[in-house]
Short mmCIF file of C-alpha atoms and ligand atoms in Angstrom, two decimals:
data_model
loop_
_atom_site.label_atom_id
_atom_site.label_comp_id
_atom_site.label_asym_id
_atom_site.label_seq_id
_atom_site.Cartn_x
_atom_site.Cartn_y
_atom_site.Cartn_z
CA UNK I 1 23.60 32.83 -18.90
CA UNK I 2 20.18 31.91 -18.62
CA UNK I 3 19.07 29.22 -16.02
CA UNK I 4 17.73 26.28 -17.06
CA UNK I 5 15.77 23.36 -15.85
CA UNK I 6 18.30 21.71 -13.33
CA UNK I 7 20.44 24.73 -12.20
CA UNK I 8 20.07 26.07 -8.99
CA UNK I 9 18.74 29.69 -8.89
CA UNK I 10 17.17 32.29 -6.61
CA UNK I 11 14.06 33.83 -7.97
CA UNK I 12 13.45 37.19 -6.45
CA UNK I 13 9.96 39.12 -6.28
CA UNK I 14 9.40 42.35 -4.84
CA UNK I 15 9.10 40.81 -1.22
CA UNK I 16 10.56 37.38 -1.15
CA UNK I 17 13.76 35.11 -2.37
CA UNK I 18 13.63 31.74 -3.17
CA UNK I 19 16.87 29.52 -3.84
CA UNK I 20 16.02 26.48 -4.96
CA UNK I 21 16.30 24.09 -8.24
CA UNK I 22 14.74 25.19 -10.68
CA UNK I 23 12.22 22.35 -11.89
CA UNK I 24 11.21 21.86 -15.73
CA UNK I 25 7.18 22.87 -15.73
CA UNK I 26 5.08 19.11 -16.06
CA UNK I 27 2.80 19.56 -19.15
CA UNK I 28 -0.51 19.16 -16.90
CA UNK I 29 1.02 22.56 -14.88
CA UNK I 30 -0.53 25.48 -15.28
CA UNK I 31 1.01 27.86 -17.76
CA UNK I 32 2.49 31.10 -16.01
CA UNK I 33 4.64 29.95 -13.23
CA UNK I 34 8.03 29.08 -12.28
CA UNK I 35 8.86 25.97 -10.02
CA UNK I 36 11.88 25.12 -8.40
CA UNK I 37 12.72 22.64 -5.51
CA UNK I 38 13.60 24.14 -2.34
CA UNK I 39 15.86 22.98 -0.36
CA UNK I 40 13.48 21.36 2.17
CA UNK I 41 12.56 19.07 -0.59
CA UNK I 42 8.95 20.94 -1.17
CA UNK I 43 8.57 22.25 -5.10
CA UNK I 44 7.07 25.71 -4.95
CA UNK I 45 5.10 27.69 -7.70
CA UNK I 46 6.31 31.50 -8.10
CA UNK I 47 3.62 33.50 -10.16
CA UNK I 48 5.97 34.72 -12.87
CA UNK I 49 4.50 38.15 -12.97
CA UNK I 50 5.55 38.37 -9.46
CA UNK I 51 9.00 37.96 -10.50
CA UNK I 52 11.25 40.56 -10.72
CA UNK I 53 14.37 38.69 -11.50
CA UNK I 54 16.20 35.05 -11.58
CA UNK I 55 19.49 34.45 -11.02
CA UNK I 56 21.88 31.40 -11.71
CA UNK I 57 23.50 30.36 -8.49
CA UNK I 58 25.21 27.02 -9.88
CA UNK I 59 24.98 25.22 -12.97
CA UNK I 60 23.57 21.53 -13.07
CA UNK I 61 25.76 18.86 -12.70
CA UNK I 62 24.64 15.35 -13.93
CA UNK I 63 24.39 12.82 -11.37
CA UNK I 64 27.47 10.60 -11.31
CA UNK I 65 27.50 6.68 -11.67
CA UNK I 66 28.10 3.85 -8.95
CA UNK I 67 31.78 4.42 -8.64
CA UNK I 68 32.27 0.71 -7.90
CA UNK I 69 30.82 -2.90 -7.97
CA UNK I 70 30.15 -4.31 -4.74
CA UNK I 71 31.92 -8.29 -4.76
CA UNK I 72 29.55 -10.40 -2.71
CA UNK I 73 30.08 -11.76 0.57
CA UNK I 74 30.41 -15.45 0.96
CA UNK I 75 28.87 -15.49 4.63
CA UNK I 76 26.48 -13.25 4.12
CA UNK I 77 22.22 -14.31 2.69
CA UNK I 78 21.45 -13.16 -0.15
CA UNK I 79 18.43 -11.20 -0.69
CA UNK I 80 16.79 -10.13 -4.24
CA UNK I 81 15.24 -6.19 -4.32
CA UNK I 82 12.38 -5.98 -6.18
CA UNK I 83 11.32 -2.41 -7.52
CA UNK I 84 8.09 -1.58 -8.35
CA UNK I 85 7.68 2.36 -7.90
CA UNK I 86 6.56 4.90 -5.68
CA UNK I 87 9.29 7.52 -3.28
CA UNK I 88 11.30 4.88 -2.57
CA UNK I 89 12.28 3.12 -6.16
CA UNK I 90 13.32 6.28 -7.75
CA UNK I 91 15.33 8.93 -8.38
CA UNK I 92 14.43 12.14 -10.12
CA UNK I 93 16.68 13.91 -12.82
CA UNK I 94 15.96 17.84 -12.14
CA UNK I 95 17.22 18.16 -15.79
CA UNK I 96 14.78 16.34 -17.17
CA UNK I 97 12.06 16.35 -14.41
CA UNK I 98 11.71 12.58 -15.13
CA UNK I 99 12.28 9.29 -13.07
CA UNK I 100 15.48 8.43 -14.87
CA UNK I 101 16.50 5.11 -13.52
CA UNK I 102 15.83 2.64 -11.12
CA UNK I 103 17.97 1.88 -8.04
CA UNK I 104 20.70 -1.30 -9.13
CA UNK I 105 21.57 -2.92 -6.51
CA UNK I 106 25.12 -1.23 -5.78
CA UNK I 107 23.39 1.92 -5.94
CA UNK I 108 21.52 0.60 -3.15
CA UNK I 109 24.59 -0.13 -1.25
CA UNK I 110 26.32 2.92 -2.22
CA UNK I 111 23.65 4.74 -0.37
CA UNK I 112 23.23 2.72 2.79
CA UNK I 113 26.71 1.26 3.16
CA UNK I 114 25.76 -0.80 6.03
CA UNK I 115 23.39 -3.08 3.72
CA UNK I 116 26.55 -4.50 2.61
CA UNK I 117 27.15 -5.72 5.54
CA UNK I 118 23.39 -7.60 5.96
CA UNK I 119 23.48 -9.17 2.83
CA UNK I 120 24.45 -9.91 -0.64
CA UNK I 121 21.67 -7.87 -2.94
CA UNK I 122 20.18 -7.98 -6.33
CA UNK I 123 18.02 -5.55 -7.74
CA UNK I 124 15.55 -5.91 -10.24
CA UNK I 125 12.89 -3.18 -11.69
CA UNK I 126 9.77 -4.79 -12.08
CA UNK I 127 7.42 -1.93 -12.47
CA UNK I 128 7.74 1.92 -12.80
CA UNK I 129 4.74 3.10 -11.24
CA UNK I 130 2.96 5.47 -8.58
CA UNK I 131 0.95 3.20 -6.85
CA UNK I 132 -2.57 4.63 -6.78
CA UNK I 133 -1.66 3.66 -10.43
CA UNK I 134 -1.53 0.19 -10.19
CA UNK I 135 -4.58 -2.69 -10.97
CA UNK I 136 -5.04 -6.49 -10.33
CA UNK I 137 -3.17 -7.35 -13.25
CA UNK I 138 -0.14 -5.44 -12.03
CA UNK I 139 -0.50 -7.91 -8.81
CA UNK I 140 -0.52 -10.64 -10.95
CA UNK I 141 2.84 -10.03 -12.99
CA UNK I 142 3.80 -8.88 -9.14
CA UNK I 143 3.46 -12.01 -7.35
CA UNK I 144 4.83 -14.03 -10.86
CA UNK I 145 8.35 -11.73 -9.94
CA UNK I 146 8.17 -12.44 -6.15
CA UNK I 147 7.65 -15.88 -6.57
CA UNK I 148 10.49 -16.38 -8.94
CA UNK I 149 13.24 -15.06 -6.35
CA UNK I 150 11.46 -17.25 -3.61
CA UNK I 151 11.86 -19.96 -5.45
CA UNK I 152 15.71 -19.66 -6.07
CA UNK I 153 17.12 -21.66 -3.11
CA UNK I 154 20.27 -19.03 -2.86
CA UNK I 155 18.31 -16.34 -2.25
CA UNK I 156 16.97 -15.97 1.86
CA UNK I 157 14.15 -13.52 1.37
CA UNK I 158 12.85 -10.67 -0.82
CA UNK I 159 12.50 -6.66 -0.17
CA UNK I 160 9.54 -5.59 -2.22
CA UNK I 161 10.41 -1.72 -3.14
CA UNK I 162 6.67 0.03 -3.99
CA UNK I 163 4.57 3.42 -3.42
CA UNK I 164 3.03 4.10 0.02
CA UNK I 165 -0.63 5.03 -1.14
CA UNK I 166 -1.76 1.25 -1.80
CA UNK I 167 0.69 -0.34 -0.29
CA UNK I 168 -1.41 -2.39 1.88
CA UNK I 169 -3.42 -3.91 -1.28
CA UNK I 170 -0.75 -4.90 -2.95
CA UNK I 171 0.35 -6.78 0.58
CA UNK I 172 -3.00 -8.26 0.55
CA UNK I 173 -3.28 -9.34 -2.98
CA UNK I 174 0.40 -11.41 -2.30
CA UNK I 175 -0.96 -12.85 1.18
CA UNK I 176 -3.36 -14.58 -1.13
CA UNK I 177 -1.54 -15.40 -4.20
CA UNK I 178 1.77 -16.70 -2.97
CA UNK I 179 0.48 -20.56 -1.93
CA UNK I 180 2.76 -22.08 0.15
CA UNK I 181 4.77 -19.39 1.31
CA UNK I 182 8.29 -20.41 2.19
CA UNK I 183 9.99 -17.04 3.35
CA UNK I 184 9.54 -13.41 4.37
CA UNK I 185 8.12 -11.07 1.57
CA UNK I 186 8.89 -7.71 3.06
CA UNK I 187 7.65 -4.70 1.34
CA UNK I 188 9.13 -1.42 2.26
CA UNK I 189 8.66 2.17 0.95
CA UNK I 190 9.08 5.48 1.78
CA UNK I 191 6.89 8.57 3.19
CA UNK I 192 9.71 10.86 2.61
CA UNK I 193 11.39 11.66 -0.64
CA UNK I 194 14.75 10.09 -0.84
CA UNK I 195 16.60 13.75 -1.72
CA UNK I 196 14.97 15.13 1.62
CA UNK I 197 16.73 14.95 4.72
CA UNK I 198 14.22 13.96 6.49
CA UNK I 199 13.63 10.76 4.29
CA UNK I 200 12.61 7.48 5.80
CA UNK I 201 13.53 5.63 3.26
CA UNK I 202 17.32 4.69 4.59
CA UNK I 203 16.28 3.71 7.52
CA UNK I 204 13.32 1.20 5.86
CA UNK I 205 15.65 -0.54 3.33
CA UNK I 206 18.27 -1.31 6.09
CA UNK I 207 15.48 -3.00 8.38
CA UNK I 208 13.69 -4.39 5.33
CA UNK I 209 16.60 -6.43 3.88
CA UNK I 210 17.32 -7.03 7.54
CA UNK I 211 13.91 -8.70 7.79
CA UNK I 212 14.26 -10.62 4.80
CA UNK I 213 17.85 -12.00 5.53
CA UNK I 214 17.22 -12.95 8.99
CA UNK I 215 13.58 -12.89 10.49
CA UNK I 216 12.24 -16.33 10.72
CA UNK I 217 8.31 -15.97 9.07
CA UNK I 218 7.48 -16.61 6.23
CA UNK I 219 5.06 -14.35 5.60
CA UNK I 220 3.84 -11.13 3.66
CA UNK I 221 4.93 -8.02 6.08
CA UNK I 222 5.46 -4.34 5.24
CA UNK I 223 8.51 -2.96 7.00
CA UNK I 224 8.45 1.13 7.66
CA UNK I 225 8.85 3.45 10.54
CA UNK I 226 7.54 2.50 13.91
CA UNK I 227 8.21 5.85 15.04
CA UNK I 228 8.47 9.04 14.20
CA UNK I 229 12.10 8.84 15.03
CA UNK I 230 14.07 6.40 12.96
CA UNK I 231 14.86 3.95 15.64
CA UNK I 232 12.88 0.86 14.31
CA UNK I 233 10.52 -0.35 11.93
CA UNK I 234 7.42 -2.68 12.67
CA UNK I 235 6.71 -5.84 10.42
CA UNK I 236 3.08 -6.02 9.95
CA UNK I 237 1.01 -8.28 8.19
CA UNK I 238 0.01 -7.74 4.97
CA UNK I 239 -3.63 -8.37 5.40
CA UNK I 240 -3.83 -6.56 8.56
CA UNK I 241 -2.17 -3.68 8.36
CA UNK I 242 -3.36 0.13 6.93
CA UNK I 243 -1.53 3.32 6.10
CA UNK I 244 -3.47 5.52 8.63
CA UNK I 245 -2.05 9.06 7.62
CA UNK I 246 -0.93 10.80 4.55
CA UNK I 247 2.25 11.93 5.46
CA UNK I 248 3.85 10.71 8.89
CA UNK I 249 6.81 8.57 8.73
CA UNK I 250 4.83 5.84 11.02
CA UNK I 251 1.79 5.81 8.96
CA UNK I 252 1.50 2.24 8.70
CA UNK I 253 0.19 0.45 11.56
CA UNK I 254 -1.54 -3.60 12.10
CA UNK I 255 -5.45 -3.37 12.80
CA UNK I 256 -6.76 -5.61 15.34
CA UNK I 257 -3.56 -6.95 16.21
CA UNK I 258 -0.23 -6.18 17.80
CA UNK I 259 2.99 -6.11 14.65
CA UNK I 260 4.50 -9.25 14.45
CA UNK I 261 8.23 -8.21 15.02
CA UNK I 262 9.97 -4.64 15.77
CA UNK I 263 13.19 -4.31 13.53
CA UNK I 264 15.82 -2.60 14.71
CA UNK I 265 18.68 -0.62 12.35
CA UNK I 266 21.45 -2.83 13.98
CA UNK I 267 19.72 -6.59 12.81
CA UNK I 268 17.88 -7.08 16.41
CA UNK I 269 14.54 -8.26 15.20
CA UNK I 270 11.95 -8.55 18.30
CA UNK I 271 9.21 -10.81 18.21
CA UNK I 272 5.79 -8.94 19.50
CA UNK I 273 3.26 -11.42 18.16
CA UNK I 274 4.50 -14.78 16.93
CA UNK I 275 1.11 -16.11 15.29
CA UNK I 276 2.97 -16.80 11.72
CA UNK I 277 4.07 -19.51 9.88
CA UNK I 278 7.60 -20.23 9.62
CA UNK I 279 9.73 -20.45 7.16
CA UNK I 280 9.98 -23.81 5.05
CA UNK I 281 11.93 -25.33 2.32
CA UNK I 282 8.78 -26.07 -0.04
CA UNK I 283 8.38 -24.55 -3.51
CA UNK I 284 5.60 -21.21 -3.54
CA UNK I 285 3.03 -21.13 -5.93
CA UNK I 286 1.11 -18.32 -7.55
CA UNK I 287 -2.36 -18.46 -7.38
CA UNK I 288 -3.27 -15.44 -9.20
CA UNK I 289 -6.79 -15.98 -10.42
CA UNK I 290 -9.11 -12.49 -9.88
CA UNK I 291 -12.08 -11.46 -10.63
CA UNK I 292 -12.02 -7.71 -11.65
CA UNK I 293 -15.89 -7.66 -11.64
CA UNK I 294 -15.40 -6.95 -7.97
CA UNK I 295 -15.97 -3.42 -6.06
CA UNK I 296 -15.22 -1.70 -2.63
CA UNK I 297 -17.70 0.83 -2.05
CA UNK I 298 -18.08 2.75 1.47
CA UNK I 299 -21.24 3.47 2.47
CA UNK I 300 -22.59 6.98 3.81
CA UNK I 301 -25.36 9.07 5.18
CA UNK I 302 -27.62 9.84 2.21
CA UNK I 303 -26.27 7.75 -0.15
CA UNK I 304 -28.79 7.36 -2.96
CA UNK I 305 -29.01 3.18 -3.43
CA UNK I 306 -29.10 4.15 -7.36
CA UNK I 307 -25.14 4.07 -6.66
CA UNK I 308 -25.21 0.17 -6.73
CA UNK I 309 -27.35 -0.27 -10.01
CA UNK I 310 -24.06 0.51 -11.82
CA UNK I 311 -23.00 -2.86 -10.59
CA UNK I 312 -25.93 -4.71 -11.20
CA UNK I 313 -25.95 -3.39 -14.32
CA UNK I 314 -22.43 -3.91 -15.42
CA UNK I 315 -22.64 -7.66 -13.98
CA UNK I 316 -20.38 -7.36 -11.15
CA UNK I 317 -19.65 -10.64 -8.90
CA UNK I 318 -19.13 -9.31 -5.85
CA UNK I 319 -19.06 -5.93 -3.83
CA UNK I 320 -17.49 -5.66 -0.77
CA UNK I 321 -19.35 -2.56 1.51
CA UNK I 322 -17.57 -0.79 4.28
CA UNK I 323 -20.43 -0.46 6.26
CA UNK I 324 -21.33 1.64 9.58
CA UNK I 325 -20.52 0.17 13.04
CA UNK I 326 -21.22 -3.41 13.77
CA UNK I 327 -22.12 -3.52 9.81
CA UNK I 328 -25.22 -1.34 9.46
CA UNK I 329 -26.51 0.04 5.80
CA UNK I 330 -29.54 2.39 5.52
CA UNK I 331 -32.17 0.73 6.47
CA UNK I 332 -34.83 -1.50 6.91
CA UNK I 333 -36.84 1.47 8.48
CA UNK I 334 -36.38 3.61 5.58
CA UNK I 335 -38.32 1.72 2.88
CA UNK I 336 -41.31 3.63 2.86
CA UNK I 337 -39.72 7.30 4.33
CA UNK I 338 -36.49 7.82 2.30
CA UNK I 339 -36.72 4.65 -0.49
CA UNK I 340 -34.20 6.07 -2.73
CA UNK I 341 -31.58 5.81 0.45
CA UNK I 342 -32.89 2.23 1.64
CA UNK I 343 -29.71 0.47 0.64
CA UNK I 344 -31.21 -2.96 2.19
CA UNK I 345 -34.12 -2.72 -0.76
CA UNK I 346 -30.61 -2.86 -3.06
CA UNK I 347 -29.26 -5.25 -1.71
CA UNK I 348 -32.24 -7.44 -1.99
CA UNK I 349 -31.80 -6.52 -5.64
CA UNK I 350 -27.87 -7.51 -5.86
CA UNK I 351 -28.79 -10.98 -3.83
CA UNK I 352 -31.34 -11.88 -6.36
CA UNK I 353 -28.74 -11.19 -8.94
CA UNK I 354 -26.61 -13.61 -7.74
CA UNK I 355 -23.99 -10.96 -6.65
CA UNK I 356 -22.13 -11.71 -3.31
CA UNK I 357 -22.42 -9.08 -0.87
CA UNK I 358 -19.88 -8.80 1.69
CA UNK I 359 -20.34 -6.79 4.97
CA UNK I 360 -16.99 -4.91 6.22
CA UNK I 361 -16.93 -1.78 8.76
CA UNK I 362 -15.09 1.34 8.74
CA UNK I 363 -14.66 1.68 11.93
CA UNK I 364 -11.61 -0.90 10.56
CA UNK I 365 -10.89 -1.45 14.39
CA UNK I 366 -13.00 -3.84 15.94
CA UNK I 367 -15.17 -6.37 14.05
CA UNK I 368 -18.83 -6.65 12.57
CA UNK I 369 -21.30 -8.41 13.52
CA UNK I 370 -24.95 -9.96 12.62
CA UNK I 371 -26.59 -10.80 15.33
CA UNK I 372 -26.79 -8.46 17.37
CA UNK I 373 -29.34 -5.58 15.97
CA UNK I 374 -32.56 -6.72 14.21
CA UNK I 375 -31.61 -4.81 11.01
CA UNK I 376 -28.12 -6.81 10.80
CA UNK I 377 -29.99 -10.35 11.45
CA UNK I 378 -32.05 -9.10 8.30
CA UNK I 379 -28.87 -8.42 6.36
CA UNK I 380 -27.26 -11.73 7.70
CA UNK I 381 -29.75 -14.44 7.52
CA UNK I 382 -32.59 -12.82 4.67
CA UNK I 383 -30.34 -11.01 2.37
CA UNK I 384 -27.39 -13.75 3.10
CA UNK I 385 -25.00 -11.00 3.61
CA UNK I 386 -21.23 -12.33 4.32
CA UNK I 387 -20.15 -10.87 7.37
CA UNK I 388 -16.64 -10.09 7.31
CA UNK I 389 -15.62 -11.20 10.83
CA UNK I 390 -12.54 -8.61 11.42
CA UNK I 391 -11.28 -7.94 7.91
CA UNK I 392 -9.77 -5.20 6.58
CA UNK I 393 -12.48 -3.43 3.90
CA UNK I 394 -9.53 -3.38 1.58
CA UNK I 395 -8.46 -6.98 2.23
CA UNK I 396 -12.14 -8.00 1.83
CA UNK I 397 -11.99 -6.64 -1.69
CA UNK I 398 -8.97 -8.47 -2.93
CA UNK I 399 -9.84 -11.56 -1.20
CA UNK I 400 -12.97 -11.32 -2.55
CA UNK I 401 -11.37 -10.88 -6.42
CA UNK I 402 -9.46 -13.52 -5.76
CA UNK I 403 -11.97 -16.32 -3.85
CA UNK I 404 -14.50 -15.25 -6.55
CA UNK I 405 -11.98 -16.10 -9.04
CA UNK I 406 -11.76 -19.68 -7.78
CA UNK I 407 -15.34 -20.65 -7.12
CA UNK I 408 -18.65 -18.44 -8.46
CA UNK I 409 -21.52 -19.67 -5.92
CA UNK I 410 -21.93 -17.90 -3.25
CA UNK I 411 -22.52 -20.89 -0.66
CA UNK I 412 -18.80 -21.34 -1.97
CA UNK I 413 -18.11 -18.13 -1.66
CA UNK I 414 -18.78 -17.06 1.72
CA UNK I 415 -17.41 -20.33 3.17
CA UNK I 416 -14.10 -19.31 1.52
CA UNK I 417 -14.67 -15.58 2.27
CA UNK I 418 -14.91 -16.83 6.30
CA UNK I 419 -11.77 -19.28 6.27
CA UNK I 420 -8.58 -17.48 7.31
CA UNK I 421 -6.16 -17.95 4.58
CA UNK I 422 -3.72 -15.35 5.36
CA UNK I 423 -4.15 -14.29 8.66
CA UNK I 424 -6.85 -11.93 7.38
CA UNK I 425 -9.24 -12.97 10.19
CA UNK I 426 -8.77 -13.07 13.72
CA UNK I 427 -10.79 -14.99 16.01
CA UNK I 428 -10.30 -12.46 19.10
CA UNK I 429 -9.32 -9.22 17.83
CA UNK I 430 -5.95 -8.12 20.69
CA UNK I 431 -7.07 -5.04 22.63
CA UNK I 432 -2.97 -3.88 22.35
CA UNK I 433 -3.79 -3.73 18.70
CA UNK I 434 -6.05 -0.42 18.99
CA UNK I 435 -4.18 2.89 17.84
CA UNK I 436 -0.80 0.89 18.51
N1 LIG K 1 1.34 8.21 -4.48
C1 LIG K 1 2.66 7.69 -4.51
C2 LIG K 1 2.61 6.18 -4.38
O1 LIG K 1 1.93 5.63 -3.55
C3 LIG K 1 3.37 8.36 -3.42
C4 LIG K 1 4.77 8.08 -3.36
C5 LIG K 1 5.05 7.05 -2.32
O2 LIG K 1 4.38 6.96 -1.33
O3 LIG K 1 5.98 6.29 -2.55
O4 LIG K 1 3.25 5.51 -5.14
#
């Protein structure tokens, strides 16, 4: 019988085996080659001419249906699960090579028993998507959903299900359009494929929904691994905190600040930094107005300052620039050696244009500042540059979207811009915060 997509094979060359799934071949794959899934969760290419045979180990079996419905709890909180893509929301159907469904909440429960046991769920899939796919508007629908389930006085607190890769935008982007937070938005995901054994995801969820059943902020946090190891997660702000590697479990950690809370697998939820609000009994609102004329761009030895007529040219509002160290660009100095690299002449250009120029670092630890070298003076006082205090670069850019979507001068701008909404802005950065 020939294998198909689905069935688990080996596939044999003149020097090597490989038992594995055998995968259907995505359209945008190159022609030539056969994939299959091993079993460490990796998908590997075989050249097919390399191939001297494949063999059918076991056919596919499709993969069964919550056996039962979970009855809900009368002691228990509830909490809603809101999907919106990425590892975590998804499972794959090696048949079909597509995302076939969305998690409901019993399957949630069906795979982590013990969140039966935290709280009453209900699942809901918002969006289908890989994250680096995602846009304002998808954080304007997003915070419409969140903000829904807030507002239903059952329910104690919402697990936001998304992908890793912009996670901490999307975290930002609710920081600033839920108004009048009343409980915890926690947003979880996973590093780790959820058929891999070394997946993080299990562990996540159960701290996640144990955040938003039972922690006592009501604020936007992200919930993943603390550790390599799966014996807690950290809550960390959503406008402070940064996925800092592309693969480790604990790639999420809080800039310039300790996490708020460590959340442990069996409910124990330790406090580490208790600057948040608490939670209230008020309505939220949404205040999702952005302005998508607004750019991040990260500034670099020979940059050629032609890079920011695009902007001026396309009538951008704002740009947010992830400067060098304390907040330098190139340079004062360089007018009359290297003028196509003086990005202070540009800026000159974008401030006469009306644009508002925002001044982050990306050093991301530690904060800017424009007093202290003659060339950031310049910046600050001539060029009225707004000096991001200790922001994020990426929270500067949504919070600049979204202030520049409320008020377009930018007197009004940078007073907004330097007024901590969110926690966004610290006035003493904590020294425990570096590499924690
Ligand atoms: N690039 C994907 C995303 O961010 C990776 C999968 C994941 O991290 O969940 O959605």
């Amino acid at each position: 019988m020939k294998p198909e997509p689905g069935d688990i094979v080996k596939v044999r060359t003149k020097d090597e085996t490989y038992e594995g799934i055998l995968m259907p071949r995505p359209e945008i794959f190159e022609k030539g080659y056969v994939i299959i899934k091993l079993d460490n969760g990796y998908n590997i290419g075989v050249d097919e001419k390399r191939i001297s045979r494949i063999e059918l180990v076991s056919k596919y079996h499709m993969p069964s249906a919550p056996e039962k419905k979970i009855t809900p709890k009368k002691n228990l909180p509830n909490v809603s699960i809101l999907s919106f893509g990425g590892t975590i929301s998804s499972k794959v159907d090696y048949k079909t090579g597509g995302v076939y469904a969305a998690y409901s909440a019993d399957d949630f429960v069906q795979m982590v028993p013990e969140l039966g046991n935290i709280a009453n769920l209900k699942a809901e899939q918002v969006m289908k998507l890989m994250s680096e796919d995602m846009v304002p508007e998808h954080w304007k629908a997003m915070a419409e959903s969140i903000a829904n389930e807030l507002n239903k006085e059952e329910v104690a607190g919402v697990v936001v299900t998304h992908g890793t890769d912009t996670l901490h935008f999307s975290t930002a982007a609710m920081s600033f359009f839920l108004k009048n937070l009343n409980k915890p938005v926690v947003f979880t995901a996973s590093q780790r494929s959820i058929d891999r054994g070394s997946s993080d995801a299990f562990s996540n969820l159960l701290c996640a929904v144990n955040a938003a059943a039972n922690f006592d902020g009501a604020a936007v946090v992200t919930c993943l691994h603390g550790t390599t190891d799966d014996n807690y997660c950290t809550l960390n702000r959503g406008t402070k905190v940064r996925k800092l590697h592309s693969s480790r479990r604990d790639a999420f950690r809080p800039i310039n600040e300790l996490p708020l809370a460590k959340v442990f697998e069996d409910g124990k939820i330790e406090v580490l930094n208790n600057d948040y609000s608490k939670r209230s009994a008020g309505k939220v609102e949404v205040d999702n107005k952005f302005e998508s004329k607004t750019a991040l761009v990260y500034v670099y030895p020979g940059m050629e300052n032609e890079v920011l007529d695009y902007y001026i040219k396309n009538k951008f509002k704002g740009i947010v620039i992830a400067a060098t160290g304390l907040g330098h660009v190139a340079g004062l100095g360089m007018q009359e050696t290297y003028p196509k690299h003086s990005l202070y002449k540009k800026i000159k250009e974008l401030n006469e244009g009306k644009i508002a120029v925002v001044i982050t670092t990306q050093t991301l630890y530690g904060r800017v500042h424009p007093y202290v070298y003659t060339n950031l003076r310049k910046l600050s006082m001539e060029l009225n540059c707004i000096f991001a205090e200790d922001m994020l670069p990426e929270t500067a850019y949504v919070k600049l979207g979204w202030v520049l979507g409320h008020v377009p001068k930018i007197e009004e701008v940078k007073k907004m811009m330097l007024t901590n909404y969110a926690g966004e802005i610290t006035e003493r950065s904590d020294a425990r915060g570096f590499l924690y």
